[in-house]
Amino acid sequence: MKLRYKFILLAIIPLLLSLAGISAAVFYQATNLAKQQRNTVEQAYLASKEAELKHYVSLGNAAIQHFYNNGKDIVQNQENAKKMLSTLDFGDDGYFYVYDMNGNNLMHPRQPELMGQNLWHLKDPQGNFTIQNLINKAKAGGGAVRYLWEKPSSGQIAPKLGYVVLLDRWGWMLGTGIYLDDVDAALNKIDVQVEKNIRGTLIWIAVIALVCALLIALSGLVLNISESRIAEAKLKVLARSVVRSQEDERARLSRDLHDGLSQLLVSIKLQIESGLAKLDNTQKAQETSRLPFHRATQQLNEALNEVRRISHDLRPAMLDDLGLVAAFEHLAGEFENACGLPVRVTATGNFSKLSEISNTVLFRIAQEALTNTHKHAHNVSHVDIQLVESGEIITLTIEDDGTGFDIQGIENHPKRGIGLSNMHERMATVNGSLDILSGAGGTSVIAKIPNGEI
């Protein structure tokens, strides 16, 4: 993984981890708050219902108080009281009921089949003794009791909150109640809404995390692109400086070879030739001493030719003196003399705007291309060098009619393709492009650079 992507990840991962921690904390706190809220609402709701039931029982007790306080004909007064209580109701599921202290049902307006039955041992689905708990609560001074009972309107077992009091002189337990399934339904709605709100909050946090991560990634990408462009521009400037330094050094070495070593060799050659001329006038006995001088002269000629060749390869003086086209023609002539292959040079346009470094790059491209043709091409009969100006672009094309080569294989080979890499690098220093086409019909090297100062 590239360093720039590592930096982006180092910025994104802590953000995501922190937002994940915030999400966990929000979820935990919201869940606890929802439980506390539910308990508070439930307790408040039950407290209000308990107060309401206590009020109902007080009203029912007040309705039969004159029967309860009448000491005459207790049985008749009890019957009148039960009839009075059976008429008192509040809705389909609100009614009064009466039990004696032994668990016998004395009145139940919604379930008359229970009247007269002993329900002392009656258990609810949870195993609780319902009537016993109600009677015990009444004996303890009265109050609210939660239990399960059949809801008349639905016929289903539902949670119920009952409130009972003790009518001591009659031995009665008077009570009423309210079913809590509506309360549970309301609380469940609260739970659903709270869960929906928590889920919505977590989704918002996730969206914010995603947006922040994308913004960081995009910012990092933009910054990397900007930095990459700046670095690339600096690299190109550095590459141009390196190429210019190389060419300056080549020019200096070329001058030193031509003006220094070459002149010294010429001087030595002239002195040897002068000595040979004097030896020609001496006696015949000195014939044997002339042979080493002849050999030395030949070797000096070879050395002079080699110095001239090295000097020209380092920095052709013709490129500076006569221009790019003349340098190409001289390069083509040297290639013909060395390889015996005809090279045709054609130039169309004005190349005076080209900078010194552009001239050097094009010359080195042609030089490298001809060298590759000489070393690697097969069945070549001729080579064409075309230099064309077309507006703001200068195009150099070197073509041969050989059998071609595998470009991809050469470029990927660790010990080959160095020349091609150098050509690409040189073109990059002048904002140019290089295309190499090779096949059975031959090889074409096409270099394009801007026409002007770089």
Short mmCIF file of C-alpha atoms in Angstrom, two decimals:
data_model
loop_
_atom_site.label_atom_id
_atom_site.label_comp_id
_atom_site.label_asym_id
_atom_site.label_seq_id
_atom_site.Cartn_x
_atom_site.Cartn_y
_atom_site.Cartn_z
CA MET A 1 0.00 0.00 0.00
CA LYS A 2 1.29 3.45 -0.93
CA LEU A 3 2.22 5.88 1.83
CA ARG A 4 -0.44 8.38 0.80
CA TYR A 5 -3.19 5.78 1.28
CA LYS A 6 -1.75 4.82 4.65
CA PHE A 7 -2.03 8.44 5.78
CA ILE A 8 -5.65 8.57 4.59
CA LEU A 9 -6.44 5.37 6.49
CA LEU A 10 -4.70 6.74 9.59
CA ALA A 11 -7.03 9.74 9.38
CA ILE A 12 -10.22 7.77 8.64
CA ILE A 13 -9.82 4.82 11.03
CA PRO A 14 -9.62 6.92 14.26
CA LEU A 15 -12.63 8.92 13.08
CA LEU A 16 -14.65 5.77 12.44
CA LEU A 17 -13.55 4.25 15.75
CA SER A 18 -14.50 7.41 17.65
CA LEU A 19 -17.89 7.58 15.92
CA ALA A 20 -18.42 3.87 16.64
CA GLY A 21 -17.65 4.56 20.30
CA ILE A 22 -20.03 7.51 20.27
CA SER A 23 -22.70 5.31 18.66
CA ALA A 24 -22.23 2.63 21.32
CA ALA A 25 -22.41 5.22 24.10
CA VAL A 26 -25.49 6.85 22.55
CA PHE A 27 -27.17 3.46 22.13
CA TYR A 28 -26.38 2.44 25.72
CA GLN A 29 -27.47 5.75 27.25
CA ALA A 30 -30.57 5.99 25.05
CA THR A 31 -31.60 2.42 25.94
CA ASN A 32 -31.16 3.07 29.67
CA LEU A 33 -33.01 6.37 29.35
CA ALA A 34 -35.82 4.62 27.48
CA LYS A 35 -36.10 1.99 30.25
CA GLN A 36 -36.14 4.67 32.93
CA GLN A 37 -38.69 6.66 30.97
CA ARG A 38 -40.86 3.57 30.52
CA ASN A 39 -40.68 2.75 34.23
CA THR A 40 -41.47 6.35 35.14
CA VAL A 41 -44.41 6.52 32.74
CA GLU A 42 -45.66 3.12 33.87
CA GLN A 43 -45.43 4.03 37.55
CA ALA A 44 -47.11 7.38 36.98
CA TYR A 45 -49.82 5.75 34.88
CA LEU A 46 -50.41 3.02 37.44
CA ALA A 47 -50.43 5.56 40.23
CA SER A 48 -53.09 7.58 38.44
CA LYS A 49 -55.10 4.42 37.75
CA GLU A 50 -54.73 3.33 41.35
CA ALA A 51 -56.02 6.71 42.53
CA GLU A 52 -58.87 6.44 40.02
CA LEU A 53 -59.78 2.94 41.27
CA LYS A 54 -59.64 4.10 44.86
CA HIS A 55 -62.08 6.85 43.90
CA TYR A 56 -64.38 4.30 42.20
CA VAL A 57 -64.34 2.06 45.29
CA SER A 58 -65.09 5.05 47.48
CA LEU A 59 -68.06 5.90 45.26
CA GLY A 60 -69.30 2.30 45.33
CA ASN A 61 -68.87 2.15 49.08
CA ALA A 62 -70.75 5.43 49.47
CA ALA A 63 -73.57 4.12 47.24
CA ILE A 64 -74.28 1.21 49.57
CA GLN A 65 -73.40 2.97 52.81
CA HIS A 66 -77.02 3.46 53.88
CA PHE A 67 -77.62 -0.28 53.45
CA TYR A 68 -74.41 -1.10 55.30
CA ASN A 69 -75.27 1.19 58.23
CA ASN A 70 -78.86 -0.06 58.50
CA GLY A 71 -78.85 -2.60 61.30
CA LYS A 72 -82.28 -4.02 60.42
CA ASP A 73 -82.71 -7.06 58.16
CA ILE A 74 -79.01 -7.48 57.23
CA VAL A 75 -79.72 -10.11 54.57
CA GLN A 76 -82.13 -7.85 52.72
CA ASN A 77 -79.75 -4.93 53.01
CA GLN A 78 -76.93 -7.12 51.58
CA GLU A 79 -79.14 -8.11 48.64
CA ASN A 80 -80.07 -4.50 48.02
CA ALA A 81 -76.39 -3.55 48.22
CA LYS A 82 -75.39 -6.23 45.66
CA LYS A 83 -78.15 -5.06 43.31
CA MET A 84 -76.94 -1.49 43.68
CA LEU A 85 -73.30 -2.47 43.03
CA SER A 86 -74.22 -4.58 39.98
CA THR A 87 -75.72 -1.50 38.34
CA LEU A 88 -72.61 0.57 38.93
CA ASP A 89 -70.11 0.19 36.10
CA PHE A 90 -67.73 2.31 34.01
CA GLY A 91 -67.44 0.96 30.52
CA ASP A 92 -67.63 -2.62 29.28
CA ASP A 93 -64.75 -3.78 31.44
CA GLY A 94 -65.30 -1.64 34.56
CA TYR A 95 -67.45 -3.27 37.28
CA PHE A 96 -67.61 -4.09 41.00
CA TYR A 97 -67.32 -7.54 42.54
CA VAL A 98 -67.93 -8.94 46.03
CA TYR A 99 -66.39 -11.94 47.83
CA ASP A 100 -66.71 -13.21 51.39
CA MET A 101 -63.68 -13.99 53.50
CA ASN A 102 -63.77 -17.67 52.49
CA GLY A 103 -63.36 -16.89 48.77
CA ASN A 104 -67.02 -17.35 47.77
CA ASN A 105 -68.11 -15.10 44.94
CA LEU A 106 -71.21 -13.14 46.04
CA MET A 107 -71.59 -10.87 43.02
CA HIS A 108 -69.99 -10.59 39.56
CA PRO A 109 -72.09 -8.67 37.01
CA ARG A 110 -69.89 -9.67 34.02
CA GLN A 111 -69.44 -13.33 34.93
CA PRO A 112 -72.66 -14.44 36.68
CA GLU A 113 -71.60 -18.08 36.34
CA LEU A 114 -69.03 -17.48 39.08
CA MET A 115 -71.65 -16.44 41.65
CA GLY A 116 -71.82 -18.89 44.51
CA GLN A 117 -68.54 -20.59 43.58
CA ASN A 118 -65.65 -20.86 46.00
CA LEU A 119 -62.59 -19.46 44.25
CA TRP A 120 -60.24 -19.59 47.21
CA HIS A 121 -57.81 -21.91 45.40
CA LEU A 122 -58.14 -20.24 41.99
CA LYS A 123 -54.74 -19.64 40.33
CA ASP A 124 -53.90 -17.38 37.41
CA PRO A 125 -51.69 -18.59 34.50
CA GLN A 126 -48.65 -17.49 36.48
CA GLY A 127 -49.55 -19.71 39.45
CA ASN A 128 -50.68 -16.94 41.81
CA PHE A 129 -53.68 -17.39 44.13
CA THR A 130 -55.75 -14.53 42.83
CA ILE A 131 -58.67 -14.43 45.32
CA GLN A 132 -56.46 -15.17 48.31
CA ASN A 133 -54.19 -12.23 47.42
CA LEU A 134 -57.19 -9.90 47.03
CA ILE A 135 -58.73 -10.97 50.36
CA ASN A 136 -55.39 -10.65 52.15
CA LYS A 137 -54.96 -7.17 50.74
CA ALA A 138 -58.44 -6.19 51.93
CA LYS A 139 -57.71 -7.56 55.42
CA ALA A 140 -54.46 -5.56 55.46
CA GLY A 141 -56.39 -2.31 55.09
CA GLY A 142 -57.17 -2.33 51.39
CA GLY A 143 -55.21 -1.27 48.37
CA ALA A 144 -54.20 -2.18 44.85
CA VAL A 145 -53.30 -5.66 43.60
CA ARG A 146 -52.05 -6.70 40.16
CA TYR A 147 -53.26 -10.02 38.78
CA LEU A 148 -54.46 -11.77 35.61
CA TRP A 149 -58.14 -12.08 34.82
CA GLU A 150 -60.41 -12.67 31.84
CA LYS A 151 -61.33 -9.46 30.08
CA PRO A 152 -65.09 -9.45 29.37
CA SER A 153 -64.90 -7.46 26.14
CA SER A 154 -62.34 -9.76 24.50
CA GLY A 155 -62.65 -13.02 26.46
CA GLN A 156 -58.85 -13.13 26.75
CA ILE A 157 -56.72 -13.31 29.88
CA ALA A 158 -55.22 -9.85 30.46
CA PRO A 159 -53.28 -8.11 33.24
CA LYS A 160 -55.53 -6.24 35.64
CA LEU A 161 -55.08 -3.74 38.46
CA GLY A 162 -57.65 -4.27 41.22
CA TYR A 163 -58.45 -2.19 44.25
CA VAL A 164 -60.20 -3.82 47.22
CA VAL A 165 -61.52 -2.74 50.65
CA LEU A 166 -62.93 -4.73 53.54
CA LEU A 167 -66.54 -4.35 54.70
CA ASP A 168 -65.80 -5.76 58.13
CA ARG A 169 -69.31 -6.03 59.63
CA TRP A 170 -70.63 -7.96 56.64
CA GLY A 171 -67.41 -9.94 56.09
CA TRP A 172 -67.25 -8.74 52.52
CA MET A 173 -64.38 -7.83 50.20
CA LEU A 174 -65.56 -5.10 47.84
CA GLY A 175 -63.40 -4.39 44.80
CA THR A 176 -63.15 -3.15 41.29
CA GLY A 177 -60.37 -2.99 38.71
CA ILE A 178 -59.08 -1.80 35.39
CA TYR A 179 -57.41 -3.94 32.73
CA LEU A 180 -53.84 -3.02 31.89
CA ASP A 181 -53.53 -4.37 28.36
CA ASP A 182 -54.32 -0.87 27.07
CA VAL A 183 -51.60 0.45 29.34
CA ASP A 184 -49.17 -2.15 28.03
CA ALA A 185 -50.15 -1.26 24.46
CA ALA A 186 -49.46 2.42 25.17
CA LEU A 187 -46.13 1.56 26.78
CA ASN A 188 -45.25 -0.68 23.82
CA LYS A 189 -45.95 2.22 21.49
CA ILE A 190 -43.56 4.30 23.56
CA ASP A 191 -40.96 1.52 23.31
CA VAL A 192 -41.40 1.29 19.53
CA GLN A 193 -41.10 5.05 19.13
CA VAL A 194 -38.01 5.18 21.35
CA GLU A 195 -36.43 2.31 19.43
CA LYS A 196 -37.24 4.08 16.17
CA ASN A 197 -35.64 7.28 17.47
CA ILE A 198 -32.53 5.40 18.62
CA ARG A 199 -32.27 3.68 15.25
CA GLY A 200 -32.69 7.01 13.49
CA THR A 201 -29.97 8.56 15.64
CA LEU A 202 -27.58 5.70 14.88
CA ILE A 203 -28.37 6.01 11.17
CA TRP A 204 -27.59 9.73 11.32
CA ILE A 205 -24.31 8.99 13.08
CA ALA A 206 -23.48 6.38 10.43
CA VAL A 207 -24.32 8.87 7.64
CA ILE A 208 -22.19 11.55 9.31
CA ALA A 209 -19.35 9.02 9.69
CA LEU A 210 -19.63 8.04 6.03
CA VAL A 211 -19.73 11.66 4.86
CA CYS A 212 -16.76 12.59 7.07
CA ALA A 213 -14.80 9.55 5.85
CA LEU A 214 -15.57 10.47 2.24
CA LEU A 215 -14.59 14.09 2.85
CA ILE A 216 -11.31 13.01 4.45
CA ALA A 217 -10.64 10.59 1.61
CA LEU A 218 -11.47 13.21 -1.04
CA SER A 219 -9.44 15.87 0.75
CA GLY A 220 -6.51 13.48 1.03
CA LEU A 221 -6.92 12.53 -2.63
CA VAL A 222 -7.03 16.17 -3.73
CA LEU A 223 -4.04 16.96 -1.54
CA ASN A 224 -2.15 13.96 -2.92
CA ILE A 225 -2.98 14.93 -6.49
CA SER A 226 -1.84 18.50 -5.82
CA GLU A 227 1.34 17.32 -4.12
CA SER A 228 1.92 14.78 -6.88
CA ARG A 229 1.62 17.49 -9.53
CA ILE A 230 4.00 19.74 -7.63
CA ALA A 231 6.43 16.85 -7.13
CA GLU A 232 6.13 15.89 -10.79
CA ALA A 233 6.80 19.48 -11.86
CA LYS A 234 9.81 19.64 -9.56
CA LEU A 235 11.00 16.27 -10.87
CA LYS A 236 10.75 17.50 -14.45
CA VAL A 237 12.73 20.62 -13.57
CA LEU A 238 15.31 18.44 -11.85
CA ALA A 239 15.43 16.08 -14.82
CA ARG A 240 15.98 19.00 -17.17
CA SER A 241 18.75 20.25 -14.92
CA VAL A 242 20.35 16.81 -14.92
CA VAL A 243 20.11 16.53 -18.70
CA ARG A 244 21.47 20.05 -19.12
CA SER A 245 24.30 19.28 -16.70
CA GLN A 246 25.09 16.08 -18.58
CA GLU A 247 25.15 17.89 -21.90
CA ASP A 248 27.28 20.69 -20.48
CA GLU A 249 29.73 18.14 -19.13
CA ARG A 250 29.70 16.29 -22.43
CA ALA A 251 30.40 19.57 -24.24
CA ARG A 252 33.27 20.36 -21.88
CA LEU A 253 34.80 16.91 -22.35
CA SER A 254 34.32 17.21 -26.09
CA ARG A 255 36.15 20.55 -26.17
CA ASP A 256 38.90 19.24 -23.92
CA LEU A 257 39.39 16.21 -26.17
CA HIS A 258 39.31 18.29 -29.33
CA ASP A 259 41.31 21.29 -28.15
CA GLY A 260 43.66 19.55 -25.74
CA LEU A 261 44.37 15.88 -26.33
CA SER A 262 43.63 15.98 -30.04
CA GLN A 263 46.08 18.87 -30.61
CA LEU A 264 48.73 17.09 -28.58
CA LEU A 265 48.32 13.93 -30.66
CA VAL A 266 48.51 15.95 -33.85
CA SER A 267 51.73 17.56 -32.64
CA ILE A 268 53.23 14.16 -31.84
CA LYS A 269 52.17 12.86 -35.23
CA LEU A 270 53.84 15.81 -37.00
CA GLN A 271 57.07 15.30 -35.11
CA ILE A 272 57.13 11.60 -35.99
CA GLU A 273 56.43 12.39 -39.62
CA SER A 274 59.25 14.97 -39.54
CA GLY A 275 61.62 12.36 -38.13
CA LEU A 276 60.57 9.91 -40.82
CA ALA A 277 61.32 12.50 -43.46
CA LYS A 278 64.81 13.01 -42.09
CA LEU A 279 65.38 9.25 -41.88
CA ASP A 280 64.60 8.96 -45.56
CA ASN A 281 67.84 10.86 -46.28
CA THR A 282 70.07 8.68 -44.14
CA GLN A 283 71.99 5.60 -44.98
CA LYS A 284 70.36 2.32 -45.78
CA ALA A 285 71.44 0.91 -42.41
CA GLN A 286 68.81 3.02 -40.78
CA GLU A 287 65.99 1.39 -42.75
CA THR A 288 65.10 -0.83 -39.81
CA SER A 289 64.66 2.14 -37.49
CA ARG A 290 61.93 3.68 -39.69
CA LEU A 291 59.46 0.80 -39.23
CA PRO A 292 58.49 1.63 -35.57
CA PHE A 293 57.91 5.24 -36.61
CA HIS A 294 55.50 4.15 -39.34
CA ARG A 295 53.59 1.99 -36.88
CA ALA A 296 53.47 4.82 -34.36
CA THR A 297 52.07 7.12 -37.05
CA GLN A 298 49.32 4.63 -37.89
CA GLN A 299 48.39 4.21 -34.24
CA LEU A 300 48.32 7.97 -33.77
CA ASN A 301 45.94 8.26 -36.73
CA GLU A 302 43.70 5.66 -35.13
CA ALA A 303 43.89 7.47 -31.81
CA LEU A 304 42.99 10.77 -33.48
CA ASN A 305 40.01 9.17 -35.20
CA GLU A 306 38.87 7.66 -31.89
CA VAL A 307 39.23 10.99 -30.10
CA ARG A 308 37.18 12.70 -32.82
CA ARG A 309 34.53 9.99 -32.59
CA ILE A 310 34.30 10.24 -28.79
CA SER A 311 34.21 14.02 -28.99
CA HIS A 312 31.41 13.90 -31.53
CA ASP A 313 29.43 11.35 -29.53
CA LEU A 314 29.74 13.38 -26.37
CA ARG A 315 28.54 16.59 -27.98
CA PRO A 316 28.46 17.06 -31.75
CA ALA A 317 29.77 20.53 -32.49
CA MET A 318 27.64 20.59 -35.61
CA LEU A 319 24.49 20.59 -33.42
CA ASP A 320 25.54 23.91 -31.91
CA ASP A 321 27.11 25.39 -35.01
CA LEU A 322 24.82 24.39 -37.89
CA GLY A 323 21.60 23.23 -36.23
CA LEU A 324 19.50 20.10 -35.77
CA VAL A 325 18.95 19.16 -39.42
CA ALA A 326 22.66 19.33 -40.28
CA ALA A 327 23.43 17.25 -37.17
CA PHE A 328 20.93 14.61 -38.35
CA GLU A 329 22.53 14.55 -41.82
CA HIS A 330 26.00 14.15 -40.32
CA LEU A 331 24.66 11.40 -37.99
CA ALA A 332 23.10 9.64 -40.99
CA GLY A 333 26.37 9.83 -42.91
CA GLU A 334 28.33 8.32 -40.02
CA PHE A 335 25.74 5.55 -39.70
CA GLU A 336 25.97 4.74 -43.43
CA ASN A 337 29.76 4.59 -43.24
CA ALA A 338 29.67 2.38 -40.18
CA CYS A 339 26.86 -0.02 -41.17
CA GLY A 340 26.51 0.31 -44.91
CA LEU A 341 22.78 1.02 -44.64
CA PRO A 342 21.37 3.98 -46.56
CA VAL A 343 19.77 6.61 -44.34
CA ARG A 344 17.51 9.30 -45.77
CA VAL A 345 16.92 12.52 -43.83
CA THR A 346 13.99 14.80 -44.65
CA ALA A 347 13.05 17.96 -42.77
CA THR A 348 9.94 20.11 -43.23
CA GLY A 349 9.33 23.34 -41.34
CA ASN A 350 11.14 25.87 -39.17
CA PHE A 351 13.02 24.53 -36.14
CA SER A 352 14.66 27.73 -34.96
CA LYS A 353 12.33 28.04 -31.97
CA LEU A 354 13.58 24.80 -30.43
CA SER A 355 15.61 25.24 -27.28
CA GLU A 356 19.08 23.83 -26.84
CA ILE A 357 17.81 21.05 -24.60
CA SER A 358 15.05 20.15 -27.11
CA ASN A 359 17.63 19.92 -29.89
CA THR A 360 19.79 17.71 -27.72
CA VAL A 361 16.89 15.42 -26.75
CA LEU A 362 15.82 14.91 -30.39
CA PHE A 363 19.39 14.25 -31.43
CA ARG A 364 19.88 11.70 -28.65
CA ILE A 365 16.59 10.00 -29.57
CA ALA A 366 17.75 9.63 -33.19
CA GLN A 367 21.18 8.50 -32.04
CA GLU A 368 19.71 5.83 -29.75
CA ALA A 369 17.22 4.68 -32.39
CA LEU A 370 19.98 4.22 -35.01
CA THR A 371 22.12 2.40 -32.45
CA ASN A 372 19.24 0.01 -31.71
CA THR A 373 18.67 -0.53 -35.42
CA HIS A 374 22.33 -1.40 -35.88
CA LYS A 375 22.43 -3.77 -32.89
CA HIS A 376 19.03 -5.46 -32.91
CA ALA A 377 17.25 -5.05 -36.25
CA HIS A 378 17.39 -7.79 -38.89
CA ASN A 379 16.89 -7.70 -42.65
CA VAL A 380 16.98 -3.91 -42.79
CA SER A 381 17.46 -2.35 -46.24
CA HIS A 382 17.07 1.34 -45.44
CA VAL A 383 16.32 3.82 -42.65
CA ASP A 384 14.26 7.04 -42.87
CA ILE A 385 14.59 10.04 -40.53
CA GLN A 386 11.77 12.56 -40.86
CA LEU A 387 11.60 15.84 -38.97
CA VAL A 388 8.28 17.70 -39.38
CA GLU A 389 6.96 20.96 -37.91
CA SER A 390 3.15 21.06 -37.56
CA GLY A 391 2.11 24.16 -35.69
CA GLU A 392 3.11 23.89 -32.05
CA ILE A 393 4.42 20.31 -32.34
CA ILE A 394 7.71 18.99 -33.74
CA THR A 395 7.56 15.32 -34.77
CA LEU A 396 10.65 13.18 -35.27
CA THR A 397 10.12 9.78 -36.92
CA ILE A 398 12.83 7.12 -37.40
CA GLU A 399 11.64 4.15 -39.46
CA ASP A 400 13.29 0.99 -40.73
CA ASP A 401 11.95 -1.95 -42.74
CA GLY A 402 13.38 -4.73 -40.58
CA THR A 403 11.57 -7.65 -38.95
CA GLY A 404 10.77 -5.74 -35.74
CA PHE A 405 10.92 -6.89 -32.12
CA ASP A 406 8.77 -7.58 -29.04
CA ILE A 407 8.48 -4.15 -27.42
CA GLN A 408 6.78 -5.38 -24.24
CA GLY A 409 9.30 -8.14 -23.73
CA ILE A 410 12.25 -5.79 -24.20
CA GLU A 411 10.84 -3.15 -21.83
CA ASN A 412 10.13 -5.72 -19.09
CA HIS A 413 13.49 -7.47 -19.38
CA PRO A 414 15.70 -6.53 -16.39
CA LYS A 415 18.92 -6.34 -18.46
CA ARG A 416 17.48 -4.98 -21.69
CA GLY A 417 15.33 -2.03 -22.65
CA ILE A 418 17.62 0.48 -20.91
CA GLY A 419 17.92 2.51 -24.09
CA LEU A 420 14.11 2.64 -24.46
CA SER A 421 13.77 3.76 -20.85
CA ASN A 422 16.35 6.48 -21.40
CA MET A 423 14.47 7.67 -24.47
CA HIS A 424 11.21 7.91 -22.49
CA GLU A 425 12.95 9.77 -19.66
CA ARG A 426 14.56 12.25 -22.04
CA MET A 427 11.19 12.98 -23.67
CA ALA A 428 9.59 13.54 -20.26
CA THR A 429 12.09 16.31 -19.50
CA VAL A 430 10.76 18.39 -22.40
CA ASN A 431 7.05 17.52 -21.92
CA GLY A 432 7.19 15.32 -25.01
CA SER A 433 5.77 11.93 -25.91
CA LEU A 434 7.41 8.86 -27.37
CA ASP A 435 5.67 6.05 -29.25
CA ILE A 436 7.44 2.93 -30.48
CA LEU A 437 5.72 0.67 -33.01
CA SER A 438 7.27 -2.57 -34.14
CA GLY A 439 6.06 -5.48 -36.22
CA ALA A 440 6.83 -7.66 -39.18
CA GLY A 441 6.90 -4.61 -41.49
CA GLY A 442 9.52 -2.74 -39.49
CA THR A 443 9.97 -0.46 -36.50
CA SER A 444 8.93 3.18 -36.05
CA VAL A 445 10.12 5.52 -33.30
CA ILE A 446 7.87 8.62 -33.12
CA ALA A 447 8.89 11.49 -30.82
CA LYS A 448 6.76 14.63 -30.37
CA ILE A 449 7.80 17.74 -28.45
CA PRO A 450 6.43 21.31 -28.18
CA ASN A 451 7.82 23.77 -30.66
CA GLY A 452 9.37 26.44 -28.47
CA GLU A 453 11.40 27.13 -25.35
CA ILE A 454 10.86 24.65 -22.47
#
